Amino acid sequence: MLDKHQISKIADNLERISSALESLERISCALERIADNLEYMNSNKQPKFTGRNVPIAEISNAIGKDQQSIRQGLQDGIFTFGYAFKKENSSEYNYFCPDKKVWEELGYFDPNGKTQKRAYTKHKT
């Protein structure tokens, strides 16, 4: 018979295993995305860009970074796939991330603007 301490340790281990499996799933998705993107980029095909502003939430899902880090990177000029500009007489920023720049810098393009995870593969023509 297991005592409370042993049960607690087993529960902790199960939680760590679950967390590790989630991390592996994210890594697997990212590697799959990279492989798809490399294959597409090597085919020398270009998507049909529309000039749409790719939302920060969509970029966040595509690259696995939190939205605030992306916003800060755009504000600081670290990320070059978009622009951050302050509204006049305000402390708020607006962001513009054209689909072509996002494609060139991140290898991500989705003509339908999906924000779901796993909507990472490139549009093939």
PDB file of C-alpha atoms in Angstrom:
ATOM      1  CA  MET A   1       0.000   0.000   0.000  1.00  0.00           C
ATOM      2  CA  LEU A   2       1.292   3.456  -0.916  1.00  0.00           C
ATOM      3  CA  ASP A   3       1.456   6.211   1.658  1.00  0.00           C
ATOM      4  CA  LYS A   4       0.471   9.852   0.997  1.00  0.00           C
ATOM      5  CA  HIS A   5       4.082  10.897   0.305  1.00  0.00           C
ATOM      6  CA  GLN A   6       4.553   8.201  -2.352  1.00  0.00           C
ATOM      7  CA  ILE A   7       1.230   9.070  -3.987  1.00  0.00           C
ATOM      8  CA  SER A   8       2.215  12.744  -4.012  1.00  0.00           C
ATOM      9  CA  LYS A   9       5.560  11.906  -5.683  1.00  0.00           C
ATOM     10  CA  ILE A  10       3.807   9.800  -8.322  1.00  0.00           C
ATOM     11  CA  ALA A  11       1.347  12.638  -9.016  1.00  0.00           C
ATOM     12  CA  ASP A  12       4.230  15.115  -9.345  1.00  0.00           C
ATOM     13  CA  ASN A  13       6.040  12.801 -11.748  1.00  0.00           C
ATOM     14  CA  LEU A  14       2.898  12.353 -13.844  1.00  0.00           C
ATOM     15  CA  GLU A  15       2.507  16.136 -14.038  1.00  0.00           C
ATOM     16  CA  ARG A  16       6.138  16.504 -15.197  1.00  0.00           C
ATOM     17  CA  ILE A  17       5.651  13.781 -17.801  1.00  0.00           C
ATOM     18  CA  SER A  18       2.499  15.482 -19.072  1.00  0.00           C
ATOM     19  CA  SER A  19       4.310  18.813 -19.339  1.00  0.00           C
ATOM     20  CA  ALA A  20       7.216  17.169 -21.174  1.00  0.00           C
ATOM     21  CA  LEU A  21       4.809  15.526 -23.627  1.00  0.00           C
ATOM     22  CA  GLU A  22       3.184  18.897 -24.352  1.00  0.00           C
ATOM     23  CA  SER A  23       6.630  20.386 -24.995  1.00  0.00           C
ATOM     24  CA  LEU A  24       7.510  17.524 -27.318  1.00  0.00           C
ATOM     25  CA  GLU A  25       4.238  18.040 -29.208  1.00  0.00           C
ATOM     26  CA  ARG A  26       5.078  21.737 -29.706  1.00  0.00           C
ATOM     27  CA  ILE A  27       8.604  20.853 -30.844  1.00  0.00           C
ATOM     28  CA  SER A  28       7.250  18.216 -33.223  1.00  0.00           C
ATOM     29  CA  CYS A  29       4.809  20.736 -34.739  1.00  0.00           C
ATOM     30  CA  ALA A  30       7.582  23.302 -35.106  1.00  0.00           C
ATOM     31  CA  LEU A  31       9.881  20.795 -36.828  1.00  0.00           C
ATOM     32  CA  GLU A  32       7.080  19.721 -39.150  1.00  0.00           C
ATOM     33  CA  ARG A  33       6.436  23.358 -40.000  1.00  0.00           C
ATOM     34  CA  ILE A  34      10.129  23.996 -40.665  1.00  0.00           C
ATOM     35  CA  ALA A  35      10.350  20.949 -42.933  1.00  0.00           C
ATOM     36  CA  ASP A  36       7.263  22.075 -44.879  1.00  0.00           C
ATOM     37  CA  ASN A  37       8.626  25.587 -45.172  1.00  0.00           C
ATOM     38  CA  LEU A  38      12.039  24.417 -46.361  1.00  0.00           C
ATOM     39  CA  GLU A  39      10.451  22.178 -48.960  1.00  0.00           C
ATOM     40  CA  TYR A  40       8.274  25.013 -50.185  1.00  0.00           C
ATOM     41  CA  MET A  41      11.114  27.549 -50.195  1.00  0.00           C
ATOM     42  CA  ASN A  42      13.352  25.142 -52.117  1.00  0.00           C
ATOM     43  CA  SER A  43      10.674  24.793 -54.778  1.00  0.00           C
ATOM     44  CA  ASN A  44      11.231  28.511 -55.624  1.00  0.00           C
ATOM     45  CA  LYS A  45       7.490  29.150 -55.532  1.00  0.00           C
ATOM     46  CA  GLN A  46       6.147  32.379 -54.101  1.00  0.00           C
ATOM     47  CA  PRO A  47       2.774  32.695 -52.440  1.00  0.00           C
ATOM     48  CA  LYS A  48       0.240  35.178 -53.759  1.00  0.00           C
ATOM     49  CA  PHE A  49       0.770  38.079 -51.377  1.00  0.00           C
ATOM     50  CA  THR A  50      -2.135  40.409 -50.713  1.00  0.00           C
ATOM     51  CA  GLY A  51      -0.403  42.941 -48.488  1.00  0.00           C
ATOM     52  CA  ARG A  52      -2.656  41.998 -45.609  1.00  0.00           C
ATOM     53  CA  ASN A  53      -1.619  42.901 -42.099  1.00  0.00           C
ATOM     54  CA  VAL A  54      -0.839  39.620 -40.337  1.00  0.00           C
ATOM     55  CA  PRO A  55      -2.155  39.962 -36.760  1.00  0.00           C
ATOM     56  CA  ILE A  56       0.277  39.619 -33.866  1.00  0.00           C
ATOM     57  CA  ALA A  57      -1.862  36.748 -32.483  1.00  0.00           C
ATOM     58  CA  GLU A  58      -1.466  34.825 -35.739  1.00  0.00           C
ATOM     59  CA  ILE A  59       2.299  35.386 -35.798  1.00  0.00           C
ATOM     60  CA  SER A  60       2.461  34.320 -32.153  1.00  0.00           C
ATOM     61  CA  ASN A  61       0.741  31.022 -32.934  1.00  0.00           C
ATOM     62  CA  ALA A  62       2.903  30.469 -35.992  1.00  0.00           C
ATOM     63  CA  ILE A  63       6.275  30.975 -34.321  1.00  0.00           C
ATOM     64  CA  GLY A  64       5.457  29.917 -30.765  1.00  0.00           C
ATOM     65  CA  LYS A  65       6.370  33.230 -29.101  1.00  0.00           C
ATOM     66  CA  ASP A  66       4.094  35.152 -26.798  1.00  0.00           C
ATOM     67  CA  GLN A  67       2.383  38.220 -28.228  1.00  0.00           C
ATOM     68  CA  GLN A  68       3.998  40.703 -25.856  1.00  0.00           C
ATOM     69  CA  SER A  69       7.504  39.535 -26.822  1.00  0.00           C
ATOM     70  CA  ILE A  70       6.650  40.030 -30.478  1.00  0.00           C
ATOM     71  CA  ARG A  71       5.256  43.514 -29.819  1.00  0.00           C
ATOM     72  CA  GLN A  72       8.339  44.475 -27.801  1.00  0.00           C
ATOM     73  CA  GLY A  73      10.658  43.079 -30.479  1.00  0.00           C
ATOM     74  CA  LEU A  74       8.887  45.149 -33.139  1.00  0.00           C
ATOM     75  CA  GLN A  75       9.039  48.267 -30.950  1.00  0.00           C
ATOM     76  CA  ASP A  76      12.761  47.787 -30.294  1.00  0.00           C
ATOM     77  CA  GLY A  77      13.559  47.003 -33.936  1.00  0.00           C
ATOM     78  CA  ILE A  78      14.749  43.487 -33.095  1.00  0.00           C
ATOM     79  CA  PHE A  79      12.149  41.921 -35.374  1.00  0.00           C
ATOM     80  CA  THR A  80      12.136  43.159 -38.947  1.00  0.00           C
ATOM     81  CA  PHE A  81       9.002  41.457 -40.266  1.00  0.00           C
ATOM     82  CA  GLY A  82       6.806  44.393 -39.326  1.00  0.00           C
ATOM     83  CA  TYR A  83       6.551  47.877 -37.962  1.00  0.00           C
ATOM     84  CA  ALA A  84       5.529  49.356 -34.620  1.00  0.00           C
ATOM     85  CA  PHE A  85       4.490  52.977 -34.522  1.00  0.00           C
ATOM     86  CA  LYS A  86       3.070  55.101 -31.768  1.00  0.00           C
ATOM     87  CA  LYS A  87      -0.241  56.824 -32.129  1.00  0.00           C
ATOM     88  CA  GLU A  88       0.036  60.591 -31.959  1.00  0.00           C
ATOM     89  CA  ASN A  89      -0.327  61.931 -28.393  1.00  0.00           C
ATOM     90  CA  SER A  90      -0.638  58.395 -27.029  1.00  0.00           C
ATOM     91  CA  SER A  91       1.444  55.738 -25.340  1.00  0.00           C
ATOM     92  CA  GLU A  92      -0.209  53.019 -27.460  1.00  0.00           C
ATOM     93  CA  TYR A  93       1.414  51.383 -30.474  1.00  0.00           C
ATOM     94  CA  ASN A  94      -0.062  50.169 -33.738  1.00  0.00           C
ATOM     95  CA  TYR A  95       1.545  47.247 -35.557  1.00  0.00           C
ATOM     96  CA  PHE A  96       1.750  46.518 -39.250  1.00  0.00           C
ATOM     97  CA  CYS A  97       3.172  43.169 -40.359  1.00  0.00           C
ATOM     98  CA  PRO A  98       2.699  42.758 -44.126  1.00  0.00           C
ATOM     99  CA  ASP A  99       2.287  39.175 -45.270  1.00  0.00           C
ATOM    100  CA  LYS A 100       5.275  39.399 -47.629  1.00  0.00           C
ATOM    101  CA  LYS A 101       7.694  40.582 -44.919  1.00  0.00           C
ATOM    102  CA  VAL A 102       6.387  37.915 -42.528  1.00  0.00           C
ATOM    103  CA  TRP A 103       7.006  35.314 -45.245  1.00  0.00           C
ATOM    104  CA  GLU A 104      10.507  36.608 -46.009  1.00  0.00           C
ATOM    105  CA  GLU A 105      11.612  36.845 -42.382  1.00  0.00           C
ATOM    106  CA  LEU A 106       9.725  33.965 -40.743  1.00  0.00           C
ATOM    107  CA  GLY A 107       8.769  31.663 -43.609  1.00  0.00           C
ATOM    108  CA  TYR A 108       5.132  31.832 -42.545  1.00  0.00           C
ATOM    109  CA  PHE A 109       2.251  32.522 -44.917  1.00  0.00           C
ATOM    110  CA  ASP A 110      -1.440  31.759 -44.697  1.00  0.00           C
ATOM    111  CA  PRO A 111      -3.678  33.384 -47.292  1.00  0.00           C
ATOM    112  CA  ASN A 112      -6.772  32.726 -45.189  1.00  0.00           C
ATOM    113  CA  GLY A 113      -5.453  34.372 -42.057  1.00  0.00           C
ATOM    114  CA  LYS A 114      -6.021  31.437 -39.765  1.00  0.00           C
ATOM    115  CA  THR A 115      -5.030  31.962 -36.164  1.00  0.00           C
ATOM    116  CA  GLN A 116      -5.369  28.333 -35.126  1.00  0.00           C
ATOM    117  CA  LYS A 117      -2.310  26.402 -34.093  1.00  0.00           C
ATOM    118  CA  ARG A 118      -1.035  24.136 -36.848  1.00  0.00           C
ATOM    119  CA  ALA A 119      -2.108  26.547 -39.592  1.00  0.00           C
ATOM    120  CA  TYR A 120       1.568  26.888 -40.321  1.00  0.00           C
ATOM    121  CA  THR A 121       2.108  25.351 -43.715  1.00  0.00           C
ATOM    122  CA  LYS A 122       2.673  27.535 -46.695  1.00  0.00           C
ATOM    123  CA  HIS A 123       0.120  28.110 -49.401  1.00  0.00           C
ATOM    124  CA  LYS A 124       1.202  26.020 -52.387  1.00  0.00           C
ATOM    125  CA  THR A 125       0.234  27.165 -55.849  1.00  0.00           C
TER     126      THR A 125
END
